[in-house]
PDB file of C-alpha atoms in Angstrom:
ATOM      1  CA  MET A  12     -43.911   3.332  -6.171  1.00 42.00           C
ATOM      2  CA  ALA A  13     -41.077   0.841  -5.893  1.00 48.00           C
ATOM      3  CA  SER A  14     -40.439  -1.450  -8.835  1.00 56.00           C
ATOM      4  CA  VAL A  15     -40.347  -5.127  -7.903  1.00 59.00           C
ATOM      5  CA  LYS A  16     -37.452  -5.486 -10.323  1.00 72.00           C
ATOM      6  CA  TYR A  17     -35.200  -3.062  -8.453  1.00 84.00           C
ATOM      7  CA  VAL A  18     -36.342  -3.466  -4.829  1.00 89.00           C
ATOM      8  CA  GLU A  19     -33.480  -5.873  -4.139  1.00 89.00           C
ATOM      9  CA  LEU A  20     -31.059  -3.440  -5.791  1.00 91.00           C
ATOM     10  CA  GLY A  21     -32.198  -0.686  -3.441  1.00 91.00           C
ATOM     11  CA  ALA A  22     -31.943  -2.938  -0.397  1.00 92.00           C
ATOM     12  CA  PHE A  23     -28.424  -3.975  -1.339  1.00 92.00           C
ATOM     13  CA  LEU A  24     -27.289  -0.385  -1.846  1.00 93.00           C
ATOM     14  CA  ARG A  25     -28.739   0.580   1.526  1.00 92.00           C
ATOM     15  CA  SER A  26     -27.037  -2.334   3.302  1.00 92.00           C
ATOM     16  CA  ARG A  27     -23.646  -1.422   1.827  1.00 91.00           C
ATOM     17  CA  ARG A  28     -24.134   2.270   2.618  1.00 91.00           C
ATOM     18  CA  GLU A  29     -24.929   1.610   6.269  1.00 89.00           C
ATOM     19  CA  ARG A  30     -21.745  -0.356   6.912  1.00 88.00           C
ATOM     20  CA  ILE A  31     -19.351   2.435   5.856  1.00 85.00           C
ATOM     21  CA  ARG A  32     -18.114   5.090   8.255  1.00 82.00           C
ATOM     22  CA  PRO A  33     -17.543   8.579   6.825  1.00 80.00           C
ATOM     23  CA  SER A  34     -13.882   8.395   7.812  1.00 75.00           C
ATOM     24  CA  ASP A  35     -13.534   5.308   5.614  1.00 75.00           C
ATOM     25  CA  VAL A  36     -14.119   7.436   2.528  1.00 74.00           C
ATOM     26  CA  GLY A  37     -12.433  10.652   3.613  1.00 70.00           C
ATOM     27  CA  LEU A  38     -15.556  12.457   4.826  1.00 73.00           C
ATOM     28  CA  PRO A  39     -15.745  14.331   8.154  1.00 70.00           C
ATOM     29  CA  THR A  40     -17.659  12.734  11.004  1.00 70.00           C
ATOM     30  CA  GLY A  41     -20.150  15.251  12.344  1.00 65.00           C
ATOM     31  CA  PRO A  42     -21.333  15.273  15.952  1.00 63.00           C
ATOM     32  CA  ARG A  43     -25.005  14.682  15.126  1.00 68.00           C
ATOM     33  CA  ARG A  44     -25.195  11.740  12.764  1.00 66.00           C
ATOM     34  CA  ARG A  45     -28.561  10.052  13.151  1.00 69.00           C
ATOM     35  CA  VAL A  46     -27.971   7.192  10.731  1.00 68.00           C
ATOM     36  CA  PRO A  47     -25.416   4.373  10.707  1.00 70.00           C
ATOM     37  CA  GLY A  48     -22.806   4.625   8.003  1.00 85.00           C
ATOM     38  CA  LEU A  49     -23.079   7.163   5.200  1.00 88.00           C
ATOM     39  CA  ARG A  50     -26.042   9.363   4.418  1.00 88.00           C
ATOM     40  CA  ARG A  51     -27.700   9.065   1.023  1.00 91.00           C
ATOM     41  CA  ASP A  52     -26.500  12.495  -0.029  1.00 91.00           C
ATOM     42  CA  GLU A  53     -22.909  11.492   0.776  1.00 89.00           C
ATOM     43  CA  VAL A  54     -23.113   8.403  -1.445  1.00 91.00           C
ATOM     44  CA  ALA A  55     -24.600  10.538  -4.210  1.00 91.00           C
ATOM     45  CA  GLN A  56     -21.735  13.012  -3.862  1.00 87.00           C
ATOM     46  CA  LEU A  57     -19.104  10.267  -3.978  1.00 87.00           C
ATOM     47  CA  ALA A  58     -20.712   8.647  -7.025  1.00 87.00           C
ATOM     48  CA  GLY A  59     -21.281  11.897  -8.910  1.00 85.00           C
ATOM     49  CA  ALA A  60     -25.065  11.453  -8.903  1.00 90.00           C
ATOM     50  CA  SER A  61     -27.894  13.730  -7.823  1.00 92.00           C
ATOM     51  CA  VAL A  62     -29.367  13.105  -4.382  1.00 93.00           C
ATOM     52  CA  ASP A  63     -32.841  12.630  -5.858  1.00 93.00           C
ATOM     53  CA  TYR A  64     -31.547  10.039  -8.308  1.00 93.00           C
ATOM     54  CA  TYR A  65     -29.782   8.052  -5.599  1.00 93.00           C
ATOM     55  CA  ASN A  66     -32.830   8.227  -3.311  1.00 92.00           C
ATOM     56  CA  GLU A  67     -34.913   6.739  -6.111  1.00 92.00           C
ATOM     57  CA  LEU A  68     -32.430   3.905  -6.532  1.00 93.00           C
ATOM     58  CA  GLU A  69     -32.555   2.989  -2.851  1.00 91.00           C
ATOM     59  CA  ARG A  70     -36.356   3.023  -2.921  1.00 90.00           C
ATOM     60  CA  GLY A  71     -36.300   0.674  -5.888  1.00 88.00           C
ATOM     61  CA  ALA A  72     -38.258   3.229  -7.871  1.00 82.00           C
ATOM     62  CA  GLY A  73     -35.584   4.495 -10.202  1.00 75.00           C
ATOM     63  CA  SER A  74     -34.900   3.577 -13.798  1.00 81.00           C
ATOM     64  CA  GLN A  75     -32.240   1.059 -14.720  1.00 88.00           C
ATOM     65  CA  PRO A  76     -28.839   2.560 -13.794  1.00 90.00           C
ATOM     66  CA  SER A  77     -26.204   2.741 -16.506  1.00 89.00           C
ATOM     67  CA  GLU A  78     -23.051   0.661 -16.399  1.00 85.00           C
ATOM     68  CA  GLN A  79     -21.061   3.821 -15.686  1.00 83.00           C
ATOM     69  CA  MET A  80     -23.290   4.647 -12.700  1.00 90.00           C
ATOM     70  CA  ILE A  81     -22.974   1.114 -11.343  1.00 91.00           C
ATOM     71  CA  ALA A  82     -19.198   1.383 -11.542  1.00 86.00           C
ATOM     72  CA  ALA A  83     -19.324   4.744  -9.757  1.00 87.00           C
ATOM     73  CA  LEU A  84     -21.578   3.368  -7.007  1.00 92.00           C
ATOM     74  CA  ALA A  85     -19.322   0.356  -6.547  1.00 89.00           C
ATOM     75  CA  ARG A  86     -16.368   2.668  -5.979  1.00 85.00           C
ATOM     76  CA  ALA A  87     -18.303   5.024  -3.707  1.00 87.00           C
ATOM     77  CA  LEU A  88     -19.479   2.114  -1.537  1.00 89.00           C
ATOM     78  CA  ARG A  89     -16.082   0.376  -1.523  1.00 86.00           C
ATOM     79  CA  LEU A  90     -17.561  -2.853  -2.876  1.00 87.00           C
ATOM     80  CA  THR A  91     -15.436  -5.935  -3.283  1.00 83.00           C
ATOM     81  CA  ALA A  92     -15.157  -7.456  -6.767  1.00 79.00           C
ATOM     82  CA  ASP A  93     -17.848 -10.035  -5.908  1.00 83.00           C
ATOM     83  CA  GLU A  94     -20.172  -7.353  -4.540  1.00 88.00           C
ATOM     84  CA  ARG A  95     -19.657  -5.228  -7.619  1.00 85.00           C
ATOM     85  CA  ASP A  96     -20.549  -8.153  -9.893  1.00 86.00           C
ATOM     86  CA  TYR A  97     -23.666  -8.767  -7.793  1.00 89.00           C
ATOM     87  CA  LEU A  98     -24.669  -5.111  -8.164  1.00 91.00           C
ATOM     88  CA  TYR A  99     -24.464  -5.441 -11.959  1.00 88.00           C
ATOM     89  CA  HIS A 100     -26.635  -8.562 -11.704  1.00 89.00           C
ATOM     90  CA  LEU A 101     -29.296  -6.751  -9.634  1.00 90.00           C
ATOM     91  CA  ALA A 102     -29.326  -3.908 -12.159  1.00 91.00           C
ATOM     92  CA  ALA A 103     -29.783  -6.398 -15.008  1.00 89.00           C
ATOM     93  CA  ARG A 104     -26.594  -5.200 -16.650  1.00 88.00           C
ATOM     94  CA  PRO A 105     -23.895  -7.493 -18.046  1.00 84.00           C
ATOM     95  CA  VAL A 106     -20.919  -7.828 -15.734  1.00 79.00           C
ATOM     96  CA  PRO A 107     -18.056  -6.081 -17.532  1.00 70.00           C
ATOM     97  CA  VAL A 108     -14.664  -7.584 -18.077  1.00 63.00           C
ATOM     98  CA  HIS A 109     -12.153  -6.684 -15.397  1.00 56.00           C
ATOM     99  CA  HIS A 110     -10.416  -3.957 -17.393  1.00 57.00           C
ATOM    100  CA  GLY A 111     -11.323  -0.879 -19.400  1.00 61.00           C
ATOM    101  CA  ALA A 112     -13.034   2.276 -18.197  1.00 58.00           C
ATOM    102  CA  THR A 113     -15.528   0.410 -15.972  1.00 61.00           C
ATOM    103  CA  ALA A 114     -12.932  -1.803 -14.302  1.00 70.00           C
ATOM    104  CA  HIS A 115     -13.382  -2.238 -10.579  1.00 75.00           C
ATOM    105  CA  VAL A 116     -10.835  -0.391  -8.478  1.00 80.00           C
ATOM    106  CA  HIS A 117      -9.594  -2.454  -5.541  1.00 75.00           C
ATOM    107  CA  PRO A 118     -11.086  -0.907  -2.351  1.00 76.00           C
ATOM    108  CA  GLY A 119      -7.646  -0.722  -0.705  1.00 77.00           C
ATOM    109  CA  MET A 120      -6.175   1.201  -3.634  1.00 82.00           C
ATOM    110  CA  LEU A 121      -9.210   3.459  -3.745  1.00 83.00           C
ATOM    111  CA  ASP A 122      -8.904   4.129  -0.022  1.00 82.00           C
ATOM    112  CA  LEU A 123      -5.252   5.087  -0.451  1.00 86.00           C
ATOM    113  CA  LEU A 124      -6.153   7.416  -3.320  1.00 87.00           C
ATOM    114  CA  HIS A 125      -8.657   9.284  -1.171  1.00 81.00           C
ATOM    115  CA  ARG A 126      -6.094   9.675   1.607  1.00 84.00           C
ATOM    116  CA  LEU A 127      -3.758  11.463  -0.807  1.00 88.00           C
ATOM    117  CA  THR A 128      -5.498  14.795  -0.404  1.00 86.00           C
ATOM    118  CA  SER A 129      -2.488  17.095  -0.761  1.00 88.00           C
ATOM    119  CA  THR A 130      -1.036  15.715  -3.999  1.00 92.00           C
ATOM    120  CA  PRO A 131      -2.499  14.857  -7.425  1.00 94.00           C
ATOM    121  CA  ALA A 132      -3.254  11.136  -7.687  1.00 95.00           C
ATOM    122  CA  GLN A 133      -5.221   8.791  -9.925  1.00 94.00           C
ATOM    123  CA  VAL A 134      -5.764   5.096 -10.618  1.00 92.00           C
ATOM    124  CA  VAL A 135      -5.212   3.901 -14.188  1.00 92.00           C
ATOM    125  CA  THR A 136      -5.133   0.521 -15.896  1.00 91.00           C
ATOM    126  CA  ASP A 137      -2.010  -0.989 -17.419  1.00 91.00           C
ATOM    127  CA  LEU A 138      -3.221   0.427 -20.762  1.00 93.00           C
ATOM    128  CA  HIS A 139      -3.466   3.912 -19.236  1.00 93.00           C
ATOM    129  CA  VAL A 140      -7.244   4.050 -18.995  1.00 92.00           C
ATOM    130  CA  THR A 141      -8.115   6.445 -16.176  1.00 91.00           C
ATOM    131  CA  LEU A 142     -10.456   4.861 -13.627  1.00 89.00           C
ATOM    132  CA  VAL A 143     -10.655   7.482 -10.891  1.00 88.00           C
ATOM    133  CA  GLN A 144      -8.932  10.804 -10.103  1.00 91.00           C
ATOM    134  CA  ASN A 145      -8.743  12.928  -6.994  1.00 90.00           C
ATOM    135  CA  ARG A 146      -9.516  16.645  -7.118  1.00 90.00           C
ATOM    136  CA  LEU A 147      -5.922  17.737  -7.685  1.00 93.00           C
ATOM    137  CA  ALA A 148      -5.381  15.213 -10.481  1.00 94.00           C
ATOM    138  CA  LEU A 149      -8.455  16.614 -12.216  1.00 92.00           C
ATOM    139  CA  ALA A 150      -6.986  20.088 -11.868  1.00 92.00           C
ATOM    140  CA  LEU A 151      -3.538  19.067 -13.103  1.00 94.00           C
ATOM    141  CA  LEU A 152      -4.361  16.556 -15.840  1.00 93.00           C
ATOM    142  CA  GLY A 153      -7.960  17.265 -16.826  1.00 91.00           C
ATOM    143  CA  ASP A 154     -11.075  15.138 -16.539  1.00 88.00           C
ATOM    144  CA  HIS A 155     -10.633  11.823 -18.342  1.00 84.00           C
ATOM    145  CA  SER A 156     -13.946  10.293 -17.309  1.00 77.00           C
ATOM    146  CA  GLY A 157     -16.628   9.577 -19.865  1.00 75.00           C
ATOM    147  CA  LEU A 158     -14.263   8.211 -22.514  1.00 81.00           C
ATOM    148  CA  ARG A 159     -15.044   4.734 -23.795  1.00 81.00           C
ATOM    149  CA  GLY A 160     -13.534   2.205 -26.165  1.00 84.00           C
ATOM    150  CA  ALA A 161      -9.984   2.646 -27.425  1.00 88.00           C
ATOM    151  CA  ARG A 162     -10.142   6.414 -26.781  1.00 91.00           C
ATOM    152  CA  ALA A 163     -10.319   5.796 -23.049  1.00 91.00           C
ATOM    153  CA  SER A 164      -6.614   4.917 -23.180  1.00 94.00           C
ATOM    154  CA  PHE A 165      -4.288   7.904 -22.977  1.00 96.00           C
ATOM    155  CA  VAL A 166      -1.692   5.914 -24.928  1.00 97.00           C
ATOM    156  CA  TYR A 167      -4.160   5.468 -27.781  1.00 97.00           C
ATOM    157  CA  ARG A 168      -5.088   9.154 -27.744  1.00 97.00           C
ATOM    158  CA  TRP A 169      -1.401  10.121 -27.614  1.00 97.00           C
ATOM    159  CA  PHE A 170      -0.764   8.538 -31.008  1.00 98.00           C
ATOM    160  CA  THR A 171      -4.106   9.347 -32.638  1.00 97.00           C
ATOM    161  CA  GLU A 172      -5.222  12.731 -31.269  1.00 96.00           C
ATOM    162  CA  PRO A 173      -2.597  15.504 -31.466  1.00 95.00           C
ATOM    163  CA  ASP A 174      -4.418  17.676 -28.919  1.00 95.00           C
ATOM    164  CA  SER A 175      -3.708  15.102 -26.204  1.00 95.00           C
ATOM    165  CA  ARG A 176      -0.016  16.026 -26.402  1.00 96.00           C
ATOM    166  CA  ARG A 177      -0.620  19.523 -25.083  1.00 95.00           C
ATOM    167  CA  LEU A 178      -0.160  18.063 -21.608  1.00 96.00           C
ATOM    168  CA  TYR A 179       3.604  17.854 -22.280  1.00 97.00           C
ATOM    169  CA  PRO A 180       6.066  20.395 -23.720  1.00 96.00           C
ATOM    170  CA  GLU A 181       6.762  19.666 -27.375  1.00 96.00           C
ATOM    171  CA  ALA A 182      10.438  19.017 -26.629  1.00 97.00           C
ATOM    172  CA  ASP A 183       9.392  16.058 -24.462  1.00 97.00           C
ATOM    173  CA  HIS A 184       7.063  14.392 -26.974  1.00 97.00           C
ATOM    174  CA  GLU A 185       9.620  12.023 -28.486  1.00 96.00           C
ATOM    175  CA  GLY A 186      10.719  10.734 -25.099  1.00 96.00           C
ATOM    176  CA  GLN A 187       7.142  10.264 -23.945  1.00 96.00           C
ATOM    177  CA  SER A 188       6.294   8.360 -27.128  1.00 97.00           C
ATOM    178  CA  ARG A 189       9.167   5.943 -26.569  1.00 96.00           C
ATOM    179  CA  SER A 190       8.233   5.457 -22.947  1.00 95.00           C
ATOM    180  CA  PHE A 191       4.570   4.803 -23.747  1.00 96.00           C
ATOM    181  CA  VAL A 192       5.414   2.202 -26.416  1.00 97.00           C
ATOM    182  CA  ALA A 193       7.885   0.340 -24.207  1.00 95.00           C
ATOM    183  CA  ASP A 194       5.363   0.318 -21.358  1.00 94.00           C
ATOM    184  CA  LEU A 195       2.566  -0.916 -23.632  1.00 95.00           C
ATOM    185  CA  ARG A 196       4.734  -3.776 -24.902  1.00 94.00           C
ATOM    186  CA  ALA A 197       5.493  -4.815 -21.312  1.00 92.00           C
ATOM    187  CA  ALA A 198       1.814  -4.625 -20.336  1.00 91.00           C
ATOM    188  CA  ALA A 199       0.685  -6.606 -23.384  1.00 90.00           C
ATOM    189  CA  ALA A 200       3.248  -9.323 -22.688  1.00 89.00           C
ATOM    190  CA  ARG A 201       2.009  -9.677 -19.119  1.00 87.00           C
ATOM    191  CA  ARG A 202      -1.579 -10.317 -20.163  1.00 83.00           C
ATOM    192  CA  ASP A 203      -3.115 -13.688 -20.902  1.00 77.00           C
ATOM    193  CA  ALA A 204      -2.804 -14.697 -24.562  1.00 75.00           C
ATOM    194  CA  ARG A 205      -6.599 -14.972 -24.779  1.00 76.00           C
ATOM    195  CA  ASP A 206      -7.008 -11.334 -23.718  1.00 79.00           C
ATOM    196  CA  THR A 207      -7.553  -9.288 -26.868  1.00 85.00           C
ATOM    197  CA  GLU A 208      -7.810  -5.787 -25.376  1.00 88.00           C
ATOM    198  CA  ALA A 209      -4.090  -5.038 -25.552  1.00 90.00           C
ATOM    199  CA  SER A 210      -3.500  -6.809 -28.873  1.00 90.00           C
ATOM    200  CA  SER A 211      -6.453  -4.998 -30.464  1.00 92.00           C
ATOM    201  CA  MET A 212      -5.059  -1.668 -29.336  1.00 94.00           C
ATOM    202  CA  VAL A 213      -1.628  -2.478 -30.707  1.00 95.00           C
ATOM    203  CA  SER A 214      -3.128  -3.535 -34.048  1.00 95.00           C
ATOM    204  CA  ALA A 215      -5.186  -0.356 -34.279  1.00 96.00           C
ATOM    205  CA  LEU A 216      -2.172   1.821 -33.499  1.00 97.00           C
ATOM    206  CA  LEU A 217       0.008  -0.008 -36.028  1.00 97.00           C
ATOM    207  CA  ASP A 218      -2.622   0.737 -38.676  1.00 96.00           C
ATOM    208  CA  THR A 219      -3.120   4.403 -37.794  1.00 96.00           C
ATOM    209  CA  SER A 220       0.187   5.775 -36.509  1.00 97.00           C
ATOM    210  CA  ALA A 221       3.457   5.586 -38.433  1.00 97.00           C
ATOM    211  CA  GLU A 222       5.274   6.908 -35.361  1.00 98.00           C
ATOM    212  CA  PHE A 223       3.895   4.118 -33.199  1.00 98.00           C
ATOM    213  CA  ALA A 224       4.722   1.485 -35.836  1.00 97.00           C
ATOM    214  CA  ALA A 225       8.331   2.673 -36.043  1.00 97.00           C
ATOM    215  CA  LEU A 226       8.793   2.629 -32.279  1.00 97.00           C
ATOM    216  CA  TRP A 227       7.040  -0.730 -31.900  1.00 97.00           C
ATOM    217  CA  ALA A 228       9.502  -2.224 -34.383  1.00 96.00           C
ATOM    218  CA  GLU A 229      12.362  -1.316 -32.009  1.00 95.00           C
ATOM    219  CA  HIS A 230      11.066  -3.890 -29.447  1.00 95.00           C
ATOM    220  CA  ASP A 231      11.865  -1.814 -26.368  1.00 94.00           C
ATOM    221  CA  VAL A 232      10.225  -3.193 -23.199  1.00 93.00           C
ATOM    222  CA  ALA A 233      10.038  -1.299 -19.909  1.00 91.00           C
ATOM    223  CA  PHE A 234       7.285  -0.672 -17.371  1.00 89.00           C
ATOM    224  CA  ARG A 235       6.922   2.936 -16.231  1.00 85.00           C
ATOM    225  CA  ARG A 236       7.676   2.787 -12.513  1.00 82.00           C
ATOM    226  CA  ASP A 237       8.728   6.343 -11.784  1.00 82.00           C
ATOM    227  CA  ASP A 238       9.293   9.344 -14.005  1.00 87.00           C
ATOM    228  CA  ARG A 239      10.416  12.911 -13.713  1.00 91.00           C
ATOM    229  CA  LYS A 240       8.262  14.777 -16.160  1.00 94.00           C
ATOM    230  CA  ARG A 241       7.139  18.234 -17.146  1.00 96.00           C
ATOM    231  CA  LEU A 242       3.404  18.862 -17.372  1.00 96.00           C
ATOM    232  CA  VAL A 243       1.786  21.887 -18.991  1.00 96.00           C
ATOM    233  CA  HIS A 244      -1.067  23.441 -17.035  1.00 94.00           C
ATOM    234  CA  PRO A 245      -3.190  25.909 -19.050  1.00 91.00           C
ATOM    235  CA  THR A 246      -2.996  28.552 -16.316  1.00 91.00           C
ATOM    236  CA  LEU A 247       0.129  27.825 -14.278  1.00 93.00           C
ATOM    237  CA  GLY A 248       2.420  26.822 -17.130  1.00 95.00           C
ATOM    238  CA  VAL A 249       5.040  24.066 -16.870  1.00 96.00           C
ATOM    239  CA  ILE A 250       5.075  22.090 -13.626  1.00 96.00           C
ATOM    240  CA  GLU A 251       7.942  19.625 -13.134  1.00 96.00           C
ATOM    241  CA  VAL A 252       6.943  16.616 -11.045  1.00 96.00           C
ATOM    242  CA  ASN A 253       7.970  13.142 -10.013  1.00 95.00           C
ATOM    243  CA  CYS A 254       5.358  10.586 -11.085  1.00 94.00           C
ATOM    244  CA  LEU A 255       5.397   7.527  -8.827  1.00 92.00           C
ATOM    245  CA  HIS A 256       3.612   4.237  -9.541  1.00 91.00           C
ATOM    246  CA  LEU A 257       2.119   1.668  -7.167  1.00 90.00           C
ATOM    247  CA  PHE A 258       1.095  -1.533  -8.980  1.00 88.00           C
ATOM    248  CA  SER A 259      -1.727  -3.897  -8.038  1.00 83.00           C
ATOM    249  CA  GLU A 260      -0.773  -7.540  -7.482  1.00 78.00           C
ATOM    250  CA  ASP A 261      -1.776  -8.579 -11.001  1.00 77.00           C
ATOM    251  CA  GLY A 262      -0.256  -5.477 -12.591  1.00 80.00           C
ATOM    252  CA  ARG A 263      -3.562  -4.471 -14.189  1.00 84.00           C
ATOM    253  CA  GLN A 264      -3.953  -1.252 -12.202  1.00 88.00           C
ATOM    254  CA  ARG A 265      -1.596   1.468 -11.010  1.00 91.00           C
ATOM    255  CA  LEU A 266      -1.951   4.215  -8.469  1.00 93.00           C
ATOM    256  CA  LEU A 267      -0.056   7.259  -9.766  1.00 94.00           C
ATOM    257  CA  TRP A 268       0.769  10.216  -7.590  1.00 94.00           C
ATOM    258  CA  PHE A 269       2.683  13.361  -8.434  1.00 95.00           C
ATOM    259  CA  THR A 270       5.149  15.138  -6.147  1.00 94.00           C
ATOM    260  CA  PRO A 271       7.076  18.363  -6.846  1.00 94.00           C
ATOM    261  CA  ALA A 272      10.520  17.840  -8.375  1.00 93.00           C
ATOM    262  CA  LEU A 273      13.349  19.030  -6.157  1.00 90.00           C
ATOM    263  CA  GLY A 274      15.158  22.154  -7.257  1.00 90.00           C
ATOM    264  CA  THR A 275      12.115  23.626  -9.001  1.00 92.00           C
ATOM    265  CA  ASP A 276       9.245  25.945  -8.073  1.00 94.00           C
ATOM    266  CA  SER A 277       6.780  23.072  -8.518  1.00 94.00           C
ATOM    267  CA  ALA A 278       5.911  22.884  -4.809  1.00 93.00           C
ATOM    268  CA  ASP A 279       4.596  26.449  -4.961  1.00 94.00           C
ATOM    269  CA  LEU A 280       2.764  25.761  -8.215  1.00 94.00           C
ATOM    270  CA  LEU A 281       1.075  22.639  -6.805  1.00 92.00           C
ATOM    271  CA  SER A 282       0.042  24.624  -3.747  1.00 92.00           C
ATOM    272  CA  LEU A 283      -1.516  27.211  -6.037  1.00 92.00           C
ATOM    273  CA  LEU A 284      -3.166  24.420  -7.999  1.00 90.00           C
ATOM    274  CA  ALA A 285      -4.821  23.245  -4.784  1.00 87.00           C
ATOM    275  CA  VAL A 286      -6.273  26.737  -4.353  1.00 87.00           C
ATOM    276  CA  ILE A 287      -7.631  27.255  -7.863  1.00 81.00           C
ATOM    277  CA  GLY A 288      -8.648  23.623  -8.403  1.00 74.00           C
ATOM    278  CA  THR A 289     -10.402  23.151 -11.714  1.00 56.00           C
ATOM    279  CA  GLN A 290     -11.064  26.859 -12.099  1.00 60.00           C
ATOM    280  CA  GLU A 291      -9.265  29.173 -14.499  1.00 51.00           C
ATOM    281  CA  ILE A 292      -7.592  32.448 -13.596  1.00 41.00           C
ATOM    282  CA  THR A 293      -8.483  35.409 -15.778  1.00 39.00           C
ATOM    283  CA  GLY A 294      -6.015  38.067 -16.815  1.00 38.00           C
ATOM    284  CA  GLY A 295      -7.029  40.113 -13.792  1.00 37.00           C
ATOM    285  CA  GLY A 296      -6.169  37.268 -11.427  1.00 37.00           C
ATOM    286  CA  THR A 297      -9.755  36.370 -10.577  1.00 33.00           C
ATOM    287  CA  ALA A 298     -10.706  32.712 -10.377  1.00 33.00           C
ATOM    288  CA  THR A 299     -13.705  31.824 -12.496  1.00 29.00           C
ATOM    289  CA  PRO A 300     -15.377  28.452 -13.197  1.00 29.00           C
TER     290      PRO A 300
END
């Protein structure tokens, strides 16, 4: 039985679902589509939810969705910022600030991400909080979803969790540290003085990391716009790539995509990455989940 409280939520989700064509979100258009827009199972797939759960939401019979699920639905349905805020209102959840792990990804940037099917790509905030990753980025960099608070920032984890550095060869750690600190200083300076997210992160890192404190004292300032870097994949080894950045108008979000570095075997390795995805290869060469 539908809950009066969430009937409007279900109606809104249905209206947004019906306006989207499969091609808008990178899904194939079959010859026998009997419904306008996306099917319920397609929205569930895009949002990382079960079909039964999403069906319950549209019927207004489900339980209150979490803030993480609302953010995922907003991305799956390509909602504008105003529509996303309205969805939070219908779900009786507080509208989050426009940064952090639940930040709304601009539909245009999200659309571009999903069109980058042959290269790893992801959208991150200016504090290096991962918002959404395509399949190849998950395979290359690992799944960064589900992290909240300061730990959602890769910069924070870089200076506080040694295991996070396994993504780069040890010889590159010093250079990456310098680059991260200079980028963080530039991002913090660009934010409004009343915004405490960046300043709180800086304060926490100054208190916990002597390395960060020493580099921060050097006052280097430089946004990361493009890098040539070496990434360590647990199965394929070192992959050398060019990391390119596309900034949103306000600088709060960046679309990163990774292309093989010229003069290396990275093109072949990225092609192999596309085959094995997020699976691991055993010693006998068999792919296993």
